[in-house]
PDB file of N, CA, C and O in Angstrom:
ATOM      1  N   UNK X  40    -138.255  16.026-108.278  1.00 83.00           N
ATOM      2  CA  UNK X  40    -137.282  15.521-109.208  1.00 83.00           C
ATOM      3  C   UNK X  40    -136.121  16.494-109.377  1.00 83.00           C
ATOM      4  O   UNK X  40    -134.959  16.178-109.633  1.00 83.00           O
ATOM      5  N   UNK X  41    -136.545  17.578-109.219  1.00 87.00           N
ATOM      6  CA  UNK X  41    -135.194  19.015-109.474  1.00 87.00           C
ATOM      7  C   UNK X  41    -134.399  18.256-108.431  1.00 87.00           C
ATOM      8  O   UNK X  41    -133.405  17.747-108.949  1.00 87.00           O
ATOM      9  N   UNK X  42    -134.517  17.989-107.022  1.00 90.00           N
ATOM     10  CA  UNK X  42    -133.371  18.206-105.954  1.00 90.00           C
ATOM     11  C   UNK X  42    -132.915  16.853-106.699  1.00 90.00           C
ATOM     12  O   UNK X  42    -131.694  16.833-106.855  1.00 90.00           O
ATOM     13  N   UNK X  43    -133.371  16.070-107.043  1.00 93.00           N
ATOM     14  CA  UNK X  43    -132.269  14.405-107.138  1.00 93.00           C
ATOM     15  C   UNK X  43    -131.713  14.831-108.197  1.00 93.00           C
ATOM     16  O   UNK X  43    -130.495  14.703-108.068  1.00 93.00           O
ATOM     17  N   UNK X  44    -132.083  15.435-109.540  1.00 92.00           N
ATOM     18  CA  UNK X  44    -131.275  15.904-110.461  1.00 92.00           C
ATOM     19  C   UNK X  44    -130.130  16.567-110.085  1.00 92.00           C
ATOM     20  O   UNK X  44    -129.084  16.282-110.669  1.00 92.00           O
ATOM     21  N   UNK X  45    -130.135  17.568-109.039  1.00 93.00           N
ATOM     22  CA  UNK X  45    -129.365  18.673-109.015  1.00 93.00           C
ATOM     23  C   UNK X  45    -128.441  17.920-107.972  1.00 93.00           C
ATOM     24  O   UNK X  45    -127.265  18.279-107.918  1.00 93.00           O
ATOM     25  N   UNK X  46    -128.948  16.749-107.011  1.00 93.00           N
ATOM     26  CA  UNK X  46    -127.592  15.969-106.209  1.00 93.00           C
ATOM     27  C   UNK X  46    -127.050  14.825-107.491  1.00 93.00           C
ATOM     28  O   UNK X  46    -125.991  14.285-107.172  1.00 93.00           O
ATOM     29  N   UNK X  47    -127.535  14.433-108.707  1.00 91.00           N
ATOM     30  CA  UNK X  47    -126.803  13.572-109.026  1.00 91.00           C
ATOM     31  C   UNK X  47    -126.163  14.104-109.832  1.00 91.00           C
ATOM     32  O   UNK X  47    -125.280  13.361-110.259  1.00 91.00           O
ATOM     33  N   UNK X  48    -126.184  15.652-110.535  1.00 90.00           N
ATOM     34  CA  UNK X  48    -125.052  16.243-111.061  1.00 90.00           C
ATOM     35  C   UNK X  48    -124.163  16.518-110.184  1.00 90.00           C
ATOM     36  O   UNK X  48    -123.096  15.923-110.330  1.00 90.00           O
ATOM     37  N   UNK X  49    -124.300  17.624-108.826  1.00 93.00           N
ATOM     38  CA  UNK X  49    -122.952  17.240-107.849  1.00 93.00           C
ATOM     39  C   UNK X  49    -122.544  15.696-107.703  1.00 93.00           C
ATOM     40  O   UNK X  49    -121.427  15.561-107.202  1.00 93.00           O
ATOM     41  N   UNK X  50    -123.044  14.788-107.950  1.00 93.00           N
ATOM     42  CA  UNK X  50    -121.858  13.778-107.468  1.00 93.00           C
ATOM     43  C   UNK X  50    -121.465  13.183-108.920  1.00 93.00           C
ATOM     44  O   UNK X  50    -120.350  12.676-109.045  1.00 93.00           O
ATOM     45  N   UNK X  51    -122.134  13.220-109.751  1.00 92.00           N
ATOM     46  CA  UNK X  51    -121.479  13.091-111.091  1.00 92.00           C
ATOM     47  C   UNK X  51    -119.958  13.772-111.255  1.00 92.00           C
ATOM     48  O   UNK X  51    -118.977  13.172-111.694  1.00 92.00           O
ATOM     49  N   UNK X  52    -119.988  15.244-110.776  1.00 92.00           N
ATOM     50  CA  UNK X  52    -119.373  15.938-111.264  1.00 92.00           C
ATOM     51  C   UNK X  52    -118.135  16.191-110.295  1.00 92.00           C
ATOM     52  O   UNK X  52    -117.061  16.697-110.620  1.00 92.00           O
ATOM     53  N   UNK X  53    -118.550  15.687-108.913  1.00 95.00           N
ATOM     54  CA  UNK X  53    -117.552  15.628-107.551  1.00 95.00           C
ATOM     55  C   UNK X  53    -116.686  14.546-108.200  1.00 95.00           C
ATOM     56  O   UNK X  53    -115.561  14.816-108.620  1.00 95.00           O
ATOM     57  N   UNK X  54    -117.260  13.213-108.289  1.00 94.00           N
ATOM     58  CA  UNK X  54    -116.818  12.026-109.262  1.00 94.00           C
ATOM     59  C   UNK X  54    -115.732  12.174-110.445  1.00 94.00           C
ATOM     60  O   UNK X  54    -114.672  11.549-110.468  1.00 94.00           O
ATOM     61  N   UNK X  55    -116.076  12.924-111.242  1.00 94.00           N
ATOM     62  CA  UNK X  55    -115.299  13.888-112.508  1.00 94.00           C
ATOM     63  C   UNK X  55    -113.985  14.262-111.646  1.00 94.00           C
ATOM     64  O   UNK X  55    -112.973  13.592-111.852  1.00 94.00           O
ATOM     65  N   UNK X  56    -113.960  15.021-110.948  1.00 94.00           N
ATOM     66  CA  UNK X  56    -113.085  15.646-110.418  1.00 94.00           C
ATOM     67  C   UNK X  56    -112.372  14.757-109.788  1.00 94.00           C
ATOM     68  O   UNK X  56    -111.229  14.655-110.235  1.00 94.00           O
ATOM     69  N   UNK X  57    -112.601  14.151-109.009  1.00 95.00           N
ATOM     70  CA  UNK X  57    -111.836  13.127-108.445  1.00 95.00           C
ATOM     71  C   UNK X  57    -111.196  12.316-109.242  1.00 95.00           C
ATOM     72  O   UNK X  57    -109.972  12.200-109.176  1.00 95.00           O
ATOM     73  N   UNK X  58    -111.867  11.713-110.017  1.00 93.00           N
ATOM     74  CA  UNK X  58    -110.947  10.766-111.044  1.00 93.00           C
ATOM     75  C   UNK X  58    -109.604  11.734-111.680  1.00 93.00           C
ATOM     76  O   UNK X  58    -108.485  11.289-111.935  1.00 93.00           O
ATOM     77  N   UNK X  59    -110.028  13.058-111.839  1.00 93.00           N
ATOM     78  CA  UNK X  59    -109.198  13.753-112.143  1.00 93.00           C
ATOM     79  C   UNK X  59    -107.944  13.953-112.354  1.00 93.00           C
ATOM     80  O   UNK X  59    -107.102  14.138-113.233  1.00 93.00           O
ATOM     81  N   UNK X  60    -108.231  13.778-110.413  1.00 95.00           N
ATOM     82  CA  UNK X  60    -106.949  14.640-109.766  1.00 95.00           C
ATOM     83  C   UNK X  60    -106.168  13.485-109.300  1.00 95.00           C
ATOM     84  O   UNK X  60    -105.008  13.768-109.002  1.00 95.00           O
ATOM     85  N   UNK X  61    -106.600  11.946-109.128  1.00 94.00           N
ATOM     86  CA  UNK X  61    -105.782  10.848-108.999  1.00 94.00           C
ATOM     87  C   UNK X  61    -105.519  10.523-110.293  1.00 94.00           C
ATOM     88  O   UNK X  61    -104.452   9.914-110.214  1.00 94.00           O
ATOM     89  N   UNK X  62    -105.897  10.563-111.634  1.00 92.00           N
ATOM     90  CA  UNK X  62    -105.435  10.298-112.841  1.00 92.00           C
ATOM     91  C   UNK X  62    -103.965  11.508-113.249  1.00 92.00           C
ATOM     92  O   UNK X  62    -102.845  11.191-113.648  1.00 92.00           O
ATOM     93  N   UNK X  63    -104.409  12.640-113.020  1.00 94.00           N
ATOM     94  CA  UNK X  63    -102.903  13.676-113.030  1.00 94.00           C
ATOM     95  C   UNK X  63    -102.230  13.098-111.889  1.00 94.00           C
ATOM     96  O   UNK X  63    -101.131  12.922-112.415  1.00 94.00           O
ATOM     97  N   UNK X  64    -102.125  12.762-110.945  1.00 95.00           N
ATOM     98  CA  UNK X  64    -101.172  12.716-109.960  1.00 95.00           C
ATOM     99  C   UNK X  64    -100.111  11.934-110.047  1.00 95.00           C
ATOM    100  O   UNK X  64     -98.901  12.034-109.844  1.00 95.00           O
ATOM    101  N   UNK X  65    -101.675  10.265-110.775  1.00 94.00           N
ATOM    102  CA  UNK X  65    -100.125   9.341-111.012  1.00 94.00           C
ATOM    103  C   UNK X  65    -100.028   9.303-112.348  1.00 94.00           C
ATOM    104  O   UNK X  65     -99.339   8.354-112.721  1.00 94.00           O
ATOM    105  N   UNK X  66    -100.598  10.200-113.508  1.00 93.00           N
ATOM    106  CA  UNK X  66    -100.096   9.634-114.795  1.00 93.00           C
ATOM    107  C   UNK X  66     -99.530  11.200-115.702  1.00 93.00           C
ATOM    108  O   UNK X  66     -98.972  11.444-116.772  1.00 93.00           O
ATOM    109  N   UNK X  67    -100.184  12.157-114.282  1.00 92.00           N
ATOM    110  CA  UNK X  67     -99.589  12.976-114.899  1.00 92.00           C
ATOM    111  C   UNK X  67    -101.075  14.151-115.752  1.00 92.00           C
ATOM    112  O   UNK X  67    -102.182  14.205-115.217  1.00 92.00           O
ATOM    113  N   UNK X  68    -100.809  14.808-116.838  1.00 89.00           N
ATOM    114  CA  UNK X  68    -101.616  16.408-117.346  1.00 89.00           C
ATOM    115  C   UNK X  68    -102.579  14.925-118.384  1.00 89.00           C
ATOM    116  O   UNK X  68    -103.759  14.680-118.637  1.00 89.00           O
ATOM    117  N   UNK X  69    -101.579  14.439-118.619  1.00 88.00           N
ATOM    118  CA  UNK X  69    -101.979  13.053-120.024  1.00 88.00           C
ATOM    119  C   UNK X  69    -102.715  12.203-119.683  1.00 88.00           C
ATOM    120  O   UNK X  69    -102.749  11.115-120.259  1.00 88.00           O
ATOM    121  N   UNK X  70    -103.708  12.604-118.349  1.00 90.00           N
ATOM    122  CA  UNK X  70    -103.895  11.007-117.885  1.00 90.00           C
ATOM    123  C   UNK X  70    -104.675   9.991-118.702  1.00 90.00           C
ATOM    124  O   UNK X  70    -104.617   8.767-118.584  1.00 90.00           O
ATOM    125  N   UNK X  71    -105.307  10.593-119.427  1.00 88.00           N
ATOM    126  CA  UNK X  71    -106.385   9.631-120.431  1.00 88.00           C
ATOM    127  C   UNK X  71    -106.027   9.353-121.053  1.00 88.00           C
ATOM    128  O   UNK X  71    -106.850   8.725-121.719  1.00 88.00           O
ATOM    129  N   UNK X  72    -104.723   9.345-121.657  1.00 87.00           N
ATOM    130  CA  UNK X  72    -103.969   8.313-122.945  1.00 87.00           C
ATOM    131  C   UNK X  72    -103.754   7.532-122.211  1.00 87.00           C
ATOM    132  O   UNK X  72    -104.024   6.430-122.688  1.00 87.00           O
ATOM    133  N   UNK X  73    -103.200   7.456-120.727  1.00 87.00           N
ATOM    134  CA  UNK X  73    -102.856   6.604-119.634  1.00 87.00           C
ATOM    135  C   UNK X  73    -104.067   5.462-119.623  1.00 87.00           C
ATOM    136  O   UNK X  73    -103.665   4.321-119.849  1.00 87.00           O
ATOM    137  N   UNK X  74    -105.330   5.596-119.419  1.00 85.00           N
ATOM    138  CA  UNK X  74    -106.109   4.628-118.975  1.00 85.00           C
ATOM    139  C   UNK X  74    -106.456   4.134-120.202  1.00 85.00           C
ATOM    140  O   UNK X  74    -106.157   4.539-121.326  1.00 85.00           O
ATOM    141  N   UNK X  75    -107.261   3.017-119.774  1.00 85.00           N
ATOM    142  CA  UNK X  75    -107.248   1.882-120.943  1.00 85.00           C
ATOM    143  C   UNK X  75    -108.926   1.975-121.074  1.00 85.00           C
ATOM    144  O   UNK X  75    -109.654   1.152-120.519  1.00 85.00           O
ATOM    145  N   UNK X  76    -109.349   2.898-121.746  1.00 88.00           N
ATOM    146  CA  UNK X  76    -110.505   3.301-122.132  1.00 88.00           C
ATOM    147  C   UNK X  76    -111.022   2.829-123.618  1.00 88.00           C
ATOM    148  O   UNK X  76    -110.441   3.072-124.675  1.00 88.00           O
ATOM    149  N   UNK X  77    -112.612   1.882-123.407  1.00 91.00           N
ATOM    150  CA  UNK X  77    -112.840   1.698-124.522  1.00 91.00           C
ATOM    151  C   UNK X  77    -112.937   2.431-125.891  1.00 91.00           C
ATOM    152  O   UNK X  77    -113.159   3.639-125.804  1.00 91.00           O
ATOM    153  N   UNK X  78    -112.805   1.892-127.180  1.00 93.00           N
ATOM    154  CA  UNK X  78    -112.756   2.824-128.206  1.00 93.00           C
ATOM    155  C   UNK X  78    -113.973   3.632-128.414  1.00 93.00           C
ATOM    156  O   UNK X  78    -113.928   4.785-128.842  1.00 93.00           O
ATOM    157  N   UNK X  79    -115.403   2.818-128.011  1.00 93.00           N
ATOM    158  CA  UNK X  79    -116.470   3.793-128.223  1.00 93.00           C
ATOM    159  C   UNK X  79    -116.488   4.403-127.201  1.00 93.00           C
ATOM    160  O   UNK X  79    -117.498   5.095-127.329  1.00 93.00           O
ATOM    161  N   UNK X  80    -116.032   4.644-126.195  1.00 92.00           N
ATOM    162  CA  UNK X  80    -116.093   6.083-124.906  1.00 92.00           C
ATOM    163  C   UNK X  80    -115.325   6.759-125.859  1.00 92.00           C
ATOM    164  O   UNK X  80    -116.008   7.684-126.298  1.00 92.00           O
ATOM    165  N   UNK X  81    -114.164   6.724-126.410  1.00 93.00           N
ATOM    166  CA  UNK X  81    -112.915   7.375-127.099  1.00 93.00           C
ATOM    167  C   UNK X  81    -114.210   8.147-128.704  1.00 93.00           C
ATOM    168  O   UNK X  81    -114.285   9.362-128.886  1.00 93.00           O
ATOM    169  N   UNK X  82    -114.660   7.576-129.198  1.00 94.00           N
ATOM    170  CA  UNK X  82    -115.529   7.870-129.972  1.00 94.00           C
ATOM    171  C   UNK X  82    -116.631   8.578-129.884  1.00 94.00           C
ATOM    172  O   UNK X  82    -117.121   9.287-130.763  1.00 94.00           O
ATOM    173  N   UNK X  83    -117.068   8.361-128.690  1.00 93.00           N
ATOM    174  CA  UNK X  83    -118.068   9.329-128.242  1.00 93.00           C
ATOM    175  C   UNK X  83    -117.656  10.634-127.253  1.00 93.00           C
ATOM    176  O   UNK X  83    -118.386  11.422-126.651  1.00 93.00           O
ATOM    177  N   UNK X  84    -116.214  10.540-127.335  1.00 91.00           N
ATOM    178  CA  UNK X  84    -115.807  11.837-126.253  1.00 91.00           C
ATOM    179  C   UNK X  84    -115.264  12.691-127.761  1.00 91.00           C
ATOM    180  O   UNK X  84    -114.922  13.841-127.486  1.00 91.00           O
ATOM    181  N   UNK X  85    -115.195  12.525-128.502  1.00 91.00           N
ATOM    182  CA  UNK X  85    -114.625  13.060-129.879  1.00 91.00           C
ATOM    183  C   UNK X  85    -115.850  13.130-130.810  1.00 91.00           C
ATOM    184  O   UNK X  85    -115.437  13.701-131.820  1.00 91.00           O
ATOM    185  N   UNK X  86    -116.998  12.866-130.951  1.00 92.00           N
ATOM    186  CA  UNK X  86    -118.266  13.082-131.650  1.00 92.00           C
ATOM    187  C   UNK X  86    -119.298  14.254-130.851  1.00 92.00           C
ATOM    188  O   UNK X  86    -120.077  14.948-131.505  1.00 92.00           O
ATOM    189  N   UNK X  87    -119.168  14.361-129.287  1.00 88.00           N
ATOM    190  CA  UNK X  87    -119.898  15.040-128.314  1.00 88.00           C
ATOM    191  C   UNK X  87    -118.432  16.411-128.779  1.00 88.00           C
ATOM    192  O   UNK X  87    -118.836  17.297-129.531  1.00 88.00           O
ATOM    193  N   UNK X  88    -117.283  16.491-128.450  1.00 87.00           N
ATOM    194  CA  UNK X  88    -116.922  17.542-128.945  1.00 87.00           C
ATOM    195  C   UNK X  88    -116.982  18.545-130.297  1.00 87.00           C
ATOM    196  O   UNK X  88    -116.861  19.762-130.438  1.00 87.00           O
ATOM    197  N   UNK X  89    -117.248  17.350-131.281  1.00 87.00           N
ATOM    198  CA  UNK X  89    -117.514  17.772-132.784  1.00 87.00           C
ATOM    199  C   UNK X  89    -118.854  18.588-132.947  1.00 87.00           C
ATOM    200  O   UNK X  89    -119.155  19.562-133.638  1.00 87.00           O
ATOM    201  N   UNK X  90    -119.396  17.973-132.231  1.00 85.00           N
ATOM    202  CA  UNK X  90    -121.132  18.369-131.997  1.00 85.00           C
ATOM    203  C   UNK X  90    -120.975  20.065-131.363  1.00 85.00           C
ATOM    204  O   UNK X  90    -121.496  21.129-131.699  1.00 85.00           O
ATOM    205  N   UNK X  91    -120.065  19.708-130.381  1.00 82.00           N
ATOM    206  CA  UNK X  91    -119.926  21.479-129.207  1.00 82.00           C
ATOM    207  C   UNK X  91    -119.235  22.354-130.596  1.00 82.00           C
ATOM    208  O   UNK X  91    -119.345  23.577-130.500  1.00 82.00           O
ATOM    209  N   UNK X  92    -118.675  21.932-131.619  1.00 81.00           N
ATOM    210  CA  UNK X  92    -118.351  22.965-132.692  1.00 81.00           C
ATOM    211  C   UNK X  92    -118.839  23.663-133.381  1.00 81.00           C
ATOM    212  O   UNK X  92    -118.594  24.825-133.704  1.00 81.00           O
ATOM    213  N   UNK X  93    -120.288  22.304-133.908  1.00 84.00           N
ATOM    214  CA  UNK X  93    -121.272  22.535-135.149  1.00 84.00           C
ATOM    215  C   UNK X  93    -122.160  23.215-134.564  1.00 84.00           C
ATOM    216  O   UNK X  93    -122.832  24.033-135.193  1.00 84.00           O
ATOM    217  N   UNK X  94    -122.302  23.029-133.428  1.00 82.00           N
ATOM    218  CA  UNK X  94    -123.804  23.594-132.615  1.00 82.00           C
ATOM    219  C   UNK X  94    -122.962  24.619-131.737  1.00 82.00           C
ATOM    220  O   UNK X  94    -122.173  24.028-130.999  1.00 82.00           O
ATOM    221  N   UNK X  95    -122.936  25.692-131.654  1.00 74.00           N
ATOM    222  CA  UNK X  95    -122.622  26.611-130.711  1.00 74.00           C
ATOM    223  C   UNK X  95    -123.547  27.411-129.551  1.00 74.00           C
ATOM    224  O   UNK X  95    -123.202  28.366-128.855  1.00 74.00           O
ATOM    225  N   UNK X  96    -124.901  26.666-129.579  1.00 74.00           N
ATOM    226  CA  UNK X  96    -126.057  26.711-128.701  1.00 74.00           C
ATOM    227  C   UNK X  96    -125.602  25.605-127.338  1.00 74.00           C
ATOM    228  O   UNK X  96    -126.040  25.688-126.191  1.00 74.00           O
ATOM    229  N   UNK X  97    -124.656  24.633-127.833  1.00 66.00           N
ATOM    230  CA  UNK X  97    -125.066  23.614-126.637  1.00 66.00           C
ATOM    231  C   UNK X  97    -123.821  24.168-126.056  1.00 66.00           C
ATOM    232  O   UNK X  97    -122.944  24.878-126.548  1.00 66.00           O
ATOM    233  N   UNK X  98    -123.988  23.623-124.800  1.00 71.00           N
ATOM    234  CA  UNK X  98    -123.060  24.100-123.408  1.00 71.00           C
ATOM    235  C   UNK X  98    -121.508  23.543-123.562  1.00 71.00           C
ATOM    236  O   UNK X  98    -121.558  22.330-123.768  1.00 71.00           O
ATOM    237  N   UNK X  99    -120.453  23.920-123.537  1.00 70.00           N
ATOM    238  CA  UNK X  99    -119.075  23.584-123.485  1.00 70.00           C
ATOM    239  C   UNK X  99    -119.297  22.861-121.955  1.00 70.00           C
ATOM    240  O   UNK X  99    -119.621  23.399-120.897  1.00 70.00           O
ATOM    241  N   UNK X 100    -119.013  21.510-122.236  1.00 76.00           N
ATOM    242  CA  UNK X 100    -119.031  20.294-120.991  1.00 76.00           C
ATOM    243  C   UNK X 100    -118.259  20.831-119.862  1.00 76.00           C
ATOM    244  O   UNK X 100    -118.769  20.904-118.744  1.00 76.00           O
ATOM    245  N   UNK X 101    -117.328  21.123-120.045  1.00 75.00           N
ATOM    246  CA  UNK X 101    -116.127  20.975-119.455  1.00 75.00           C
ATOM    247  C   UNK X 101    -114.532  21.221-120.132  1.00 75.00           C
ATOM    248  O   UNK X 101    -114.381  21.146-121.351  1.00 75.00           O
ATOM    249  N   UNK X 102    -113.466  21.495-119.283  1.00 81.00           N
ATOM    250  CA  UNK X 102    -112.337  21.653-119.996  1.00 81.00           C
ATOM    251  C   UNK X 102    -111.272  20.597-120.111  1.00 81.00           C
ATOM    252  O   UNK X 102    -110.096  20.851-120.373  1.00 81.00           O
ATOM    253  N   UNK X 103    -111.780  19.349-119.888  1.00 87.00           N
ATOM    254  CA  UNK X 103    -111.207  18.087-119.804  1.00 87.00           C
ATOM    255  C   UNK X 103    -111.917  17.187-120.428  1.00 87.00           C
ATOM    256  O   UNK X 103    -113.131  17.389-120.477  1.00 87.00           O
ATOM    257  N   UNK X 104    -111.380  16.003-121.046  1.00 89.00           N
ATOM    258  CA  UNK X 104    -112.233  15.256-121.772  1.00 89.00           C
ATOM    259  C   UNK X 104    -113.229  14.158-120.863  1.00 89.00           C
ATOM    260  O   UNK X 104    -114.124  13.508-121.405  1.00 89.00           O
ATOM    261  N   UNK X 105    -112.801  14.043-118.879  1.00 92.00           N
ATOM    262  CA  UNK X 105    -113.612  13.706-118.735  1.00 92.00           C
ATOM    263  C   UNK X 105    -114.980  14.094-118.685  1.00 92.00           C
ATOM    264  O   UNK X 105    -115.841  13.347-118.222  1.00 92.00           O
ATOM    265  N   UNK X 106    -115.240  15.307-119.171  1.00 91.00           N
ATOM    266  CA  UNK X 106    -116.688  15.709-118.922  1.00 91.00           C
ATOM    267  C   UNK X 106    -117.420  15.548-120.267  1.00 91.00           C
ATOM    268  O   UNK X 106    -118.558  16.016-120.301  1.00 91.00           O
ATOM    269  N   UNK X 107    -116.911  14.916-121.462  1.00 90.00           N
ATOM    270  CA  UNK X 107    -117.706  14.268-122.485  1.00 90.00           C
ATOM    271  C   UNK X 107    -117.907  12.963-121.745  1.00 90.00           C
ATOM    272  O   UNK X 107    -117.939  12.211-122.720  1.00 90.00           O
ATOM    273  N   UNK X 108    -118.045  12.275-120.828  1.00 91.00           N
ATOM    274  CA  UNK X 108    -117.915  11.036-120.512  1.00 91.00           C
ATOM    275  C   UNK X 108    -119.326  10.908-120.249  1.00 91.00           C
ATOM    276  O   UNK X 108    -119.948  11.970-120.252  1.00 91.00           O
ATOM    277  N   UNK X 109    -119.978   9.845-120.021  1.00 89.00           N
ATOM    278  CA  UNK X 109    -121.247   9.520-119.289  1.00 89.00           C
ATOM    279  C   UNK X 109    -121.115   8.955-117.721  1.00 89.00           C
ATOM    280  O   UNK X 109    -120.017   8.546-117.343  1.00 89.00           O
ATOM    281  N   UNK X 110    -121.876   8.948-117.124  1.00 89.00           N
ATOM    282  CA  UNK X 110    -122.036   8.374-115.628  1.00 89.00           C
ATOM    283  C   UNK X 110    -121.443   7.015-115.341  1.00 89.00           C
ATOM    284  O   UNK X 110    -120.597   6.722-114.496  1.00 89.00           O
ATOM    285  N   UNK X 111    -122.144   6.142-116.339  1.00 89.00           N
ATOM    286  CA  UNK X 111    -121.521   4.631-116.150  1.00 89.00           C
ATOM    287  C   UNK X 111    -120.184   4.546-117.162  1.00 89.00           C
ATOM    288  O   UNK X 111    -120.072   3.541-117.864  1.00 89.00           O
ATOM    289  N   UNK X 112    -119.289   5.483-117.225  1.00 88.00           N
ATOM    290  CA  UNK X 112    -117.919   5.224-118.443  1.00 88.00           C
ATOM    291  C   UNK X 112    -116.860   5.816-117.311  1.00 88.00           C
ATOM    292  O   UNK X 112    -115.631   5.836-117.388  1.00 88.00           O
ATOM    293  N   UNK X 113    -117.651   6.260-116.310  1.00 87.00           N
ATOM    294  CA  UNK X 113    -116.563   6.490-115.038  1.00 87.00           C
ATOM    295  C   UNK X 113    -115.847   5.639-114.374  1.00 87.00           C
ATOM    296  O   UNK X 113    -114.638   5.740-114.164  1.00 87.00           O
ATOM    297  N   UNK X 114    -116.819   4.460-113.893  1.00 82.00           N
ATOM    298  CA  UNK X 114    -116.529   3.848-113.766  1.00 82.00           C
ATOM    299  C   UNK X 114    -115.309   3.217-114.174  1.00 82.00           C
ATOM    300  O   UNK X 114    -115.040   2.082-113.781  1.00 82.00           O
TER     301      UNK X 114
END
């Protein structure tokens, strides 16, 4: 179970990146005001950060808000 864990975070996270770098390219540093993202992804990328404040044990996701995201909100 470790190796499928540890390939579906690389492609989770290859995934992340990619959306990334075509979301800056064509919308620019802003790209996520750009996409038309539901309000509870928007709610839960702003409750998972609130949480990284109160709790200073859990891991800083990432330096972009796609990495509060889940697997299927990539989509």
């Amino acid at each position: 179970m470790a190796n499928v864990y540890l390939y579906l975070y690389c492609v989770e996270n290859s995934l992340r990146l990619f959306i990334e770098k075509i979301g800056q390219d064509k919308f620019g540093n802003d790209y996520l005001n750009s996409l038309s993202l539901r309000a509870d992804t928007r709610r839960k990328i702003t409750s998972r950060k609130e949480g990284e404040d109160k709790n200073k044990w859990l891991r800083i996701r990432g330096d972009s808000d796609i990495f509060y995201m889940d697997f299927e909100e990539l989509g």
